[in-house]
PDB file of C-alpha atoms in Angstrom:
ATOM      1  CA  LEU A   1       0.019  -0.120   0.104  1.00 44.00           C
ATOM      2  CA  CYS A   2       0.706   3.635  -0.239  1.00 52.00           C
ATOM      3  CA  THR A   3      -0.281   6.663   1.080  1.00 43.00           C
ATOM      4  CA  MET A   4      -0.177  10.383   0.125  1.00 40.00           C
ATOM      5  CA  SER A   5       2.627  11.994  -1.472  1.00 42.00           C
ATOM      6  CA  LYS A   6       4.914   8.941  -0.387  1.00 47.00           C
ATOM      7  CA  CYS A   7       3.255   7.089  -3.088  1.00 65.00           C
ATOM      8  CA  THR A   8       5.383   6.173  -5.926  1.00 64.00           C
ATOM      9  CA  PRO A   9       3.597   4.886  -9.395  1.00 68.00           C
ATOM     10  CA  SER A  10       2.899   1.182  -9.887  1.00 70.00           C
ATOM     11  CA  PRO A  11       5.436   0.564 -13.011  1.00 70.00           C
ATOM     12  CA  THR A  12       3.537  -2.120 -14.089  1.00 79.00           C
ATOM     13  CA  LEU A  13      -0.277  -3.514 -13.874  1.00 87.00           C
ATOM     14  CA  SER A  14      -0.749  -7.032 -12.707  1.00 89.00           C
ATOM     15  CA  ARG A  15      -3.811  -8.802 -14.295  1.00 91.00           C
ATOM     16  CA  ASN A  16      -5.040  -8.730 -10.763  1.00 93.00           C
ATOM     17  CA  ASP A  17      -5.016  -4.861 -10.509  1.00 93.00           C
ATOM     18  CA  GLU A  18      -6.445  -4.961 -13.873  1.00 94.00           C
ATOM     19  CA  LYS A  19      -9.166  -6.767 -13.020  1.00 96.00           C
ATOM     20  CA  LEU A  20      -9.700  -5.017  -9.830  1.00 96.00           C
ATOM     21  CA  ILE A  21      -9.703  -1.946 -11.017  1.00 96.00           C
ATOM     22  CA  ARG A  22     -12.308  -2.930 -14.100  1.00 96.00           C
ATOM     23  CA  SER A  23     -14.786  -4.322 -11.276  1.00 97.00           C
ATOM     24  CA  LEU A  24     -14.961  -0.432  -9.311  1.00 97.00           C
ATOM     25  CA  SER A  25     -16.919   0.301 -12.242  1.00 95.00           C
ATOM     26  CA  LEU A  26     -19.898  -1.528 -10.512  1.00 96.00           C
ATOM     27  CA  LYS A  27     -21.111  -0.355  -7.056  1.00 96.00           C
ATOM     28  CA  LYS A  28     -21.368  -3.678  -5.657  1.00 96.00           C
ATOM     29  CA  PHE A  29     -17.603  -3.959  -6.048  1.00 97.00           C
ATOM     30  CA  ARG A  30     -16.923  -0.887  -4.866  1.00 96.00           C
ATOM     31  CA  ASP A  31     -18.604  -1.499  -1.449  1.00 94.00           C
ATOM     32  CA  ALA A  32     -17.114  -4.821  -1.327  1.00 95.00           C
ATOM     33  CA  GLU A  33     -13.641  -3.851  -1.663  1.00 95.00           C
ATOM     34  CA  ASN A  34     -14.147  -0.183  -0.167  1.00 94.00           C
ATOM     35  CA  LEU A  35     -12.435   1.826  -3.032  1.00 96.00           C
ATOM     36  CA  PHE A  36     -13.338   3.892  -5.759  1.00 97.00           C
ATOM     37  CA  ILE A  37     -11.083   5.229  -8.998  1.00 97.00           C
ATOM     38  CA  ILE A  38     -10.408   8.713  -9.409  1.00 97.00           C
ATOM     39  CA  GLU A  39      -8.291   9.882 -12.863  1.00 96.00           C
ATOM     40  CA  GLY A  40      -6.989  12.822 -14.430  1.00 94.00           C
ATOM     41  CA  GLU A  41      -3.403  14.020 -13.554  1.00 94.00           C
ATOM     42  CA  LYS A  42      -4.644  17.205 -11.810  1.00 94.00           C
ATOM     43  CA  SER A  43      -7.158  14.717  -9.617  1.00 95.00           C
ATOM     44  CA  VAL A  44      -4.520  12.281  -8.803  1.00 95.00           C
ATOM     45  CA  ASP A  45      -2.173  14.530  -7.669  1.00 94.00           C
ATOM     46  CA  GLU A  46      -4.838  16.001  -5.075  1.00 95.00           C
ATOM     47  CA  ALA A  47      -5.301  12.177  -4.123  1.00 95.00           C
ATOM     48  CA  LEU A  48      -1.931  12.148  -3.357  1.00 95.00           C
ATOM     49  CA  ALA A  49      -1.756  15.361  -1.151  1.00 93.00           C
ATOM     50  CA  SER A  50      -4.924  14.521   0.696  1.00 92.00           C
ATOM     51  CA  PRO A  51      -5.459  12.552   3.994  1.00 92.00           C
ATOM     52  CA  LEU A  52      -7.248   9.970   1.905  1.00 94.00           C
ATOM     53  CA  GLU A  53      -5.189   6.317   1.505  1.00 94.00           C
ATOM     54  CA  VAL A  54      -4.213   5.991  -2.220  1.00 95.00           C
ATOM     55  CA  ILE A  55      -3.649   2.124  -2.778  1.00 94.00           C
ATOM     56  CA  ARG A  56      -1.817   2.625  -5.744  1.00 92.00           C
ATOM     57  CA  HIS A  57      -1.760   4.638  -8.901  1.00 93.00           C
ATOM     58  CA  TYR A  58      -0.669   4.698 -12.236  1.00 95.00           C
ATOM     59  CA  ARG A  59       0.228   6.713 -15.095  1.00 93.00           C
ATOM     60  CA  ALA A  60       0.383   6.132 -18.969  1.00 93.00           C
ATOM     61  CA  SER A  61       4.186   7.042 -19.190  1.00 92.00           C
ATOM     62  CA  ASP A  62       4.831   4.004 -16.879  1.00 91.00           C
ATOM     63  CA  ILE A  63       2.266   1.591 -17.921  1.00 91.00           C
ATOM     64  CA  GLY A  64       2.142   2.238 -21.348  1.00 93.00           C
ATOM     65  CA  ALA A  65      -1.097   3.851 -23.165  1.00 93.00           C
ATOM     66  CA  GLU A  66      -2.797   0.373 -24.004  1.00 93.00           C
ATOM     67  CA  ALA A  67      -2.766  -0.635 -20.584  1.00 93.00           C
ATOM     68  CA  MET A  68      -4.355   2.686 -19.587  1.00 94.00           C
ATOM     69  CA  LYS A  69      -6.901   2.077 -21.981  1.00 94.00           C
ATOM     70  CA  ARG A  70      -7.948  -1.019 -20.574  1.00 94.00           C
ATOM     71  CA  ILE A  71      -8.423  -0.052 -16.894  1.00 95.00           C
ATOM     72  CA  SER A  72      -9.646   3.630 -17.847  1.00 94.00           C
ATOM     73  CA  GLN A  73     -13.445   4.208 -17.114  1.00 91.00           C
ATOM     74  CA  LEU A  74     -13.353   7.241 -19.798  1.00 90.00           C
ATOM     75  CA  SER A  75     -14.091   7.000 -23.141  1.00 87.00           C
ATOM     76  CA  THR A  76     -10.662   8.964 -23.453  1.00 89.00           C
ATOM     77  CA  PRO A  77      -8.154   7.723 -21.006  1.00 89.00           C
ATOM     78  CA  SER A  78      -6.425  10.033 -18.736  1.00 90.00           C
ATOM     79  CA  PRO A  79      -3.041   9.418 -18.318  1.00 94.00           C
ATOM     80  CA  ALA A  80      -3.064   9.260 -14.711  1.00 95.00           C
ATOM     81  CA  LEU A  81      -5.399   7.035 -12.444  1.00 96.00           C
ATOM     82  CA  ALA A  82      -5.618   6.159  -8.703  1.00 96.00           C
ATOM     83  CA  VAL A  83      -7.337   3.482  -6.755  1.00 97.00           C
ATOM     84  CA  ILE A  84      -8.313   5.247  -3.430  1.00 96.00           C
ATOM     85  CA  ARG A  85      -9.589   3.875  -0.153  1.00 95.00           C
ATOM     86  CA  LYS A  86     -13.271   5.312   0.704  1.00 93.00           C
ATOM     87  CA  PRO A  87     -13.492   7.564   3.895  1.00 88.00           C
ATOM     88  CA  GLU A  88     -15.914   6.285   6.552  1.00 79.00           C
ATOM     89  CA  ALA A  89     -19.036   7.884   6.949  1.00 68.00           C
ATOM     90  CA  ILE A  90     -19.212  10.863   9.167  1.00 58.00           C
ATOM     91  CA  LEU A  91     -22.703  10.768  10.663  1.00 55.00           C
ATOM     92  CA  SER A  92     -23.072   8.018  13.210  1.00 56.00           C
ATOM     93  CA  PRO A  93     -25.138   7.671  16.170  1.00 56.00           C
ATOM     94  CA  SER A  94     -22.553   9.335  18.490  1.00 58.00           C
ATOM     95  CA  ALA A  95     -22.152  12.541  16.139  1.00 64.00           C
ATOM     96  CA  PRO A  96     -23.058  15.974  17.411  1.00 71.00           C
ATOM     97  CA  PHE A  97     -26.591  16.879  16.026  1.00 78.00           C
ATOM     98  CA  PRO A  98     -27.550  19.048  14.511  1.00 80.00           C
ATOM     99  CA  PRO A  99     -24.050  19.668  12.486  1.00 84.00           C
ATOM    100  CA  GLN A 100     -23.158  23.367  12.382  1.00 87.00           C
ATOM    101  CA  GLY A 101     -23.496  25.655   9.592  1.00 91.00           C
ATOM    102  CA  ILE A 102     -25.436  24.918   5.903  1.00 94.00           C
ATOM    103  CA  SER A 103     -26.502  21.128   5.522  1.00 95.00           C
ATOM    104  CA  LEU A 104     -28.254  20.023   1.905  1.00 97.00           C
ATOM    105  CA  ALA A 105     -30.296  17.062   1.686  1.00 97.00           C
ATOM    106  CA  LEU A 106     -30.630  15.402  -1.755  1.00 97.00           C
ATOM    107  CA  ASP A 107     -33.886  13.549  -2.535  1.00 96.00           C
ATOM    108  CA  SER A 108     -33.435  10.778  -5.008  1.00 95.00           C
ATOM    109  CA  VAL A 109     -30.863  12.563  -6.973  1.00 96.00           C
ATOM    110  CA  ARG A 110     -30.133  10.025 -10.028  1.00 95.00           C
ATOM    111  CA  ASP A 111     -28.000  11.417 -12.559  1.00 96.00           C
ATOM    112  CA  PRO A 112     -24.351  11.205 -11.328  1.00 96.00           C
ATOM    113  CA  GLY A 113     -23.244  14.008 -13.541  1.00 96.00           C
ATOM    114  CA  ASN A 114     -25.951  16.006 -11.324  1.00 96.00           C
ATOM    115  CA  LEU A 115     -24.389  14.801  -8.308  1.00 97.00           C
ATOM    116  CA  GLY A 116     -20.822  15.110  -9.016  1.00 97.00           C
ATOM    117  CA  THR A 117     -21.641  18.996  -9.685  1.00 97.00           C
ATOM    118  CA  ILE A 118     -23.089  19.241  -6.760  1.00 98.00           C
ATOM    119  CA  ILE A 119     -20.595  17.851  -4.913  1.00 97.00           C
ATOM    120  CA  ARG A 120     -18.027  20.492  -6.446  1.00 97.00           C
ATOM    121  CA  LEU A 121     -20.971  23.584  -5.563  1.00 97.00           C
ATOM    122  CA  CYS A 122     -20.642  22.248  -1.971  1.00 97.00           C
ATOM    123  CA  ASP A 123     -16.727  22.368  -2.188  1.00 96.00           C
ATOM    124  CA  TRP A 124     -16.820  25.805  -3.881  1.00 97.00           C
ATOM    125  CA  PHE A 125     -19.335  27.428  -1.191  1.00 96.00           C
ATOM    126  CA  GLY A 126     -18.018  25.662   1.654  1.00 95.00           C
ATOM    127  CA  ILE A 127     -21.106  23.480   2.706  1.00 94.00           C
ATOM    128  CA  GLU A 128     -20.027  20.852   4.992  1.00 86.00           C
ATOM    129  CA  ASN A 129     -22.898  18.508   5.525  1.00 91.00           C
ATOM    130  CA  ILE A 130     -24.151  16.654   2.482  1.00 94.00           C
ATOM    131  CA  PHE A 131     -27.060  14.142   3.017  1.00 95.00           C
ATOM    132  CA  ALA A 132     -28.652  12.043   0.396  1.00 95.00           C
ATOM    133  CA  SER A 133     -31.676   9.498   0.411  1.00 96.00           C
ATOM    134  CA  PRO A 134     -30.537   5.770  -0.365  1.00 95.00           C
ATOM    135  CA  ASP A 135     -31.640   5.964  -3.685  1.00 95.00           C
ATOM    136  CA  THR A 136     -29.756   8.711  -4.443  1.00 96.00           C
ATOM    137  CA  VAL A 137     -26.463   7.712  -7.269  1.00 97.00           C
ATOM    138  CA  ASP A 138     -23.654   6.088  -5.515  1.00 96.00           C
ATOM    139  CA  ALA A 139     -21.239   9.270  -4.591  1.00 96.00           C
ATOM    140  CA  TYR A 140     -18.317   7.212  -6.056  1.00 96.00           C
ATOM    141  CA  ASN A 141     -20.069   6.056  -9.248  1.00 96.00           C
ATOM    142  CA  PRO A 142     -17.236   7.239 -11.706  1.00 95.00           C
ATOM    143  CA  LYS A 143     -19.373   9.742 -13.807  1.00 95.00           C
ATOM    144  CA  THR A 144     -19.839  11.324 -10.256  1.00 97.00           C
ATOM    145  CA  VAL A 145     -16.335  11.353  -9.356  1.00 96.00           C
ATOM    146  CA  GLN A 146     -15.542  12.901 -12.565  1.00 95.00           C
ATOM    147  CA  ALA A 147     -17.846  15.474 -12.571  1.00 96.00           C
ATOM    148  CA  SER A 148     -17.079  16.446  -9.171  1.00 96.00           C
ATOM    149  CA  MET A 149     -13.383  17.580 -10.432  1.00 95.00           C
ATOM    150  CA  GLY A 150     -11.571  16.512  -7.173  1.00 94.00           C
ATOM    151  CA  ALA A 151     -14.190  17.547  -4.777  1.00 96.00           C
ATOM    152  CA  ILE A 152     -15.209  14.120  -3.996  1.00 96.00           C
ATOM    153  CA  LEU A 153     -11.595  13.802  -2.188  1.00 95.00           C
ATOM    154  CA  ARG A 154     -12.742  16.957   0.626  1.00 93.00           C
ATOM    155  CA  LYS A 155     -16.550  15.964   0.766  1.00 92.00           C
ATOM    156  CA  GLN A 156     -18.388  13.158   2.232  1.00 88.00           C
ATOM    157  CA  ILE A 157     -22.239  12.188   1.583  1.00 91.00           C
ATOM    158  CA  ASN A 158     -24.250  10.636   4.547  1.00 91.00           C
ATOM    159  CA  TYR A 159     -26.684   8.380   3.112  1.00 93.00           C
ATOM    160  CA  THR A 160     -29.744   8.153   5.228  1.00 92.00           C
ATOM    161  CA  ASN A 161     -33.024   8.631   5.428  1.00 94.00           C
ATOM    162  CA  LEU A 162     -34.030  11.881   4.881  1.00 95.00           C
ATOM    163  CA  CYS A 163     -37.311  11.854   6.737  1.00 95.00           C
ATOM    164  CA  SER A 164     -35.906  10.946  10.010  1.00 93.00           C
ATOM    165  CA  LEU A 165     -33.451  13.120   9.312  1.00 93.00           C
ATOM    166  CA  THR A 166     -35.423  16.380   8.411  1.00 95.00           C
ATOM    167  CA  ASP A 167     -37.288  15.476  12.068  1.00 94.00           C
ATOM    168  CA  ARG A 168     -34.094  15.919  13.887  1.00 93.00           C
ATOM    169  CA  PHE A 169     -33.466  19.003  12.271  1.00 94.00           C
ATOM    170  CA  SER A 170     -36.970  20.607  13.083  1.00 94.00           C
ATOM    171  CA  GLU A 171     -36.974  19.198  16.577  1.00 93.00           C
ATOM    172  CA  SER A 172     -33.724  20.986  17.128  1.00 93.00           C
ATOM    173  CA  GLY A 173     -35.271  24.369  15.514  1.00 94.00           C
ATOM    174  CA  ILE A 174     -33.215  24.520  12.558  1.00 95.00           C
ATOM    175  CA  PRO A 175     -35.133  25.561   9.927  1.00 95.00           C
ATOM    176  CA  VAL A 176     -35.626  23.036   6.939  1.00 96.00           C
ATOM    177  CA  TYR A 177     -35.831  24.632   3.285  1.00 95.00           C
ATOM    178  CA  GLY A 178     -37.231  23.053  -0.085  1.00 93.00           C
ATOM    179  CA  THR A 179     -37.493  24.338  -3.781  1.00 90.00           C
ATOM    180  CA  PHE A 180     -41.351  24.177  -4.924  1.00 89.00           C
ATOM    181  CA  LEU A 181     -43.112  26.386  -7.919  1.00 84.00           C
ATOM    182  CA  GLY A 182     -44.973  27.801  -5.125  1.00 83.00           C
ATOM    183  CA  GLY A 183     -42.590  28.721  -2.704  1.00 86.00           C
ATOM    184  CA  ASP A 184     -41.814  32.094  -1.698  1.00 89.00           C
ATOM    185  CA  ASP A 185     -39.167  34.168  -3.872  1.00 90.00           C
ATOM    186  CA  ILE A 186     -35.813  33.564  -2.441  1.00 91.00           C
ATOM    187  CA  TYR A 187     -34.721  37.070  -3.070  1.00 89.00           C
ATOM    188  CA  ALA A 188     -37.434  38.372  -1.079  1.00 84.00           C
ATOM    189  CA  GLY A 189     -37.968  35.786   1.917  1.00 71.00           C
ATOM    190  CA  ASP A 190     -36.119  35.433   5.068  1.00 84.00           C
ATOM    191  CA  ILE A 191     -33.842  33.052   4.892  1.00 88.00           C
ATOM    192  CA  ASP A 192     -31.119  32.023   7.804  1.00 90.00           C
ATOM    193  CA  ARG A 193     -27.788  32.176   5.920  1.00 90.00           C
ATOM    194  CA  LYS A 194     -25.998  30.770   9.100  1.00 91.00           C
ATOM    195  CA  ARG A 195     -27.706  27.345  10.072  1.00 92.00           C
ATOM    196  CA  CYS A 196     -29.920  25.487   7.895  1.00 94.00           C
ATOM    197  CA  LEU A 197     -30.755  22.532   6.072  1.00 96.00           C
ATOM    198  CA  ILE A 198     -31.569  22.694   2.128  1.00 96.00           C
ATOM    199  CA  ILE A 199     -33.574  19.972   0.505  1.00 97.00           C
ATOM    200  CA  MET A 200     -33.271  19.692  -2.993  1.00 96.00           C
ATOM    201  CA  GLY A 201     -35.632  17.206  -5.262  1.00 93.00           C
ATOM    202  CA  SER A 202     -34.886  14.578  -8.082  1.00 88.00           C
ATOM    203  CA  GLU A 203     -34.443  15.986 -11.998  1.00 77.00           C
ATOM    204  CA  SER A 204     -37.949  14.587 -12.893  1.00 82.00           C
ATOM    205  CA  PHE A 205     -40.385  14.721  -9.513  1.00 85.00           C
ATOM    206  CA  GLY A 206     -38.498  17.383  -7.334  1.00 89.00           C
ATOM    207  CA  ILE A 207     -38.799  16.770  -3.556  1.00 93.00           C
ATOM    208  CA  SER A 208     -41.151  13.555  -2.587  1.00 93.00           C
ATOM    209  CA  GLU A 209     -44.300  14.130  -0.895  1.00 93.00           C
ATOM    210  CA  ALA A 210     -43.383  12.633   2.504  1.00 93.00           C
ATOM    211  CA  LEU A 211     -40.379  14.554   2.509  1.00 95.00           C
ATOM    212  CA  ALA A 212     -42.474  17.706   1.485  1.00 94.00           C
ATOM    213  CA  SER A 213     -44.574  17.812   4.120  1.00 94.00           C
ATOM    214  CA  LYS A 214     -41.762  18.312   6.805  1.00 95.00           C
ATOM    215  CA  VAL A 215     -40.143  21.404   5.156  1.00 95.00           C
ATOM    216  CA  THR A 216     -40.821  24.454   7.546  1.00 93.00           C
ATOM    217  CA  LYS A 217     -40.156  26.870   4.608  1.00 93.00           C
ATOM    218  CA  ARG A 218     -40.770  26.441   0.664  1.00 94.00           C
ATOM    219  CA  LEU A 219     -38.533  28.600  -1.630  1.00 93.00           C
ATOM    220  CA  TYR A 220     -38.785  29.574  -5.257  1.00 90.00           C
ATOM    221  CA  ILE A 221     -36.473  30.722  -8.048  1.00 90.00           C
ATOM    222  CA  PRO A 222     -38.034  33.019  -9.989  1.00 87.00           C
ATOM    223  CA  PRO A 223     -37.589  33.621 -13.353  1.00 85.00           C
ATOM    224  CA  TYR A 224     -36.724  36.754 -15.387  1.00 83.00           C
ATOM    225  CA  PRO A 225     -38.308  38.862 -16.405  1.00 73.00           C
ATOM    226  CA  THR A 226     -41.524  37.376 -14.554  1.00 74.00           C
ATOM    227  CA  GLY A 227     -44.541  37.279 -16.198  1.00 73.00           C
ATOM    228  CA  VAL A 228     -43.077  35.845 -19.380  1.00 74.00           C
ATOM    229  CA  ARG A 229     -43.094  32.275 -20.839  1.00 74.00           C
ATOM    230  CA  THR A 230     -39.757  30.555 -20.016  1.00 75.00           C
ATOM    231  CA  SER A 231     -38.818  26.904 -19.463  1.00 75.00           C
ATOM    232  CA  GLU A 232     -40.576  24.749 -16.947  1.00 74.00           C
ATOM    233  CA  SER A 233     -38.080  24.060 -14.162  1.00 77.00           C
ATOM    234  CA  LEU A 234     -34.273  23.926 -13.598  1.00 86.00           C
ATOM    235  CA  ASN A 235     -31.826  21.643 -13.793  1.00 91.00           C
ATOM    236  CA  VAL A 236     -31.232  20.195  -9.979  1.00 94.00           C
ATOM    237  CA  ALA A 237     -27.307  21.041 -10.307  1.00 96.00           C
ATOM    238  CA  ILE A 238     -28.309  24.335 -11.040  1.00 95.00           C
ATOM    239  CA  ALA A 239     -30.532  25.206  -8.941  1.00 94.00           C
ATOM    240  CA  THR A 240     -28.561  24.212  -6.306  1.00 96.00           C
ATOM    241  CA  ALA A 241     -26.018  26.379  -7.549  1.00 96.00           C
ATOM    242  CA  ILE A 242     -28.445  29.108  -7.194  1.00 95.00           C
ATOM    243  CA  LEU A 243     -29.701  28.533  -3.986  1.00 94.00           C
ATOM    244  CA  CYS A 244     -26.117  28.193  -2.428  1.00 94.00           C
ATOM    245  CA  TYR A 245     -25.193  31.634  -3.872  1.00 94.00           C
ATOM    246  CA  GLU A 246     -27.808  33.352  -2.142  1.00 93.00           C
ATOM    247  CA  ILE A 247     -27.798  31.604   1.109  1.00 92.00           C
ATOM    248  CA  ARG A 248     -23.871  32.527   0.833  1.00 90.00           C
ATOM    249  CA  ARG A 249     -24.645  36.313  -0.091  1.00 86.00           C
ATOM    250  CA  PRO A 250     -23.743  38.667   2.739  1.00 80.00           C
TER     251      PRO A 250
END
């Protein structure tokens, strides 16, 4: 094993290593091995400098372009790839609750590109607490990892029952926000910018009915200009970006 900057590229790729790396394209094997893949020179360098455990990493200049092509999960293979141990989930019965700052909850977000973008947004806007329903796409899906542009190395997602989680926030006096077409204008409403839980719904169906009933304040992102026919809705990642910006606005 190798960790952090002490890890040197593996000069060869064994058949067993190749088999393991290729298997990590599937969630059941990522879960069984507790490993995931990250690709790209910048992302691999970030992984080596992070506290995460890098099991091994490869450079096309060491193992050859053909070997890299066999293990890459990208349509155009990257010149660098690393195998990383997944970090432990940070939400546990003994963890302090409710968490400080802004928290984000994702309800049935299925598109890996959207999830990766949202993780990147949380990294940019300093949102430390990310929760997700069990049916949200795996954070370590290769497409999610790629879309996060390295942010997955710094952010963890806690998969949990969001109805129970929301109840705990409400019982602690923390406002719970969600986006709805019939909500209050986010630019005119009173929003707690220091401590809250923001719920974002799926790309197709929005926030589930069971979870919607637990939202303490419904928010709406208005189109511009008002009164003019526009698109029906926003992509969940774009909507998250707007909300994150607004909640971080001084």
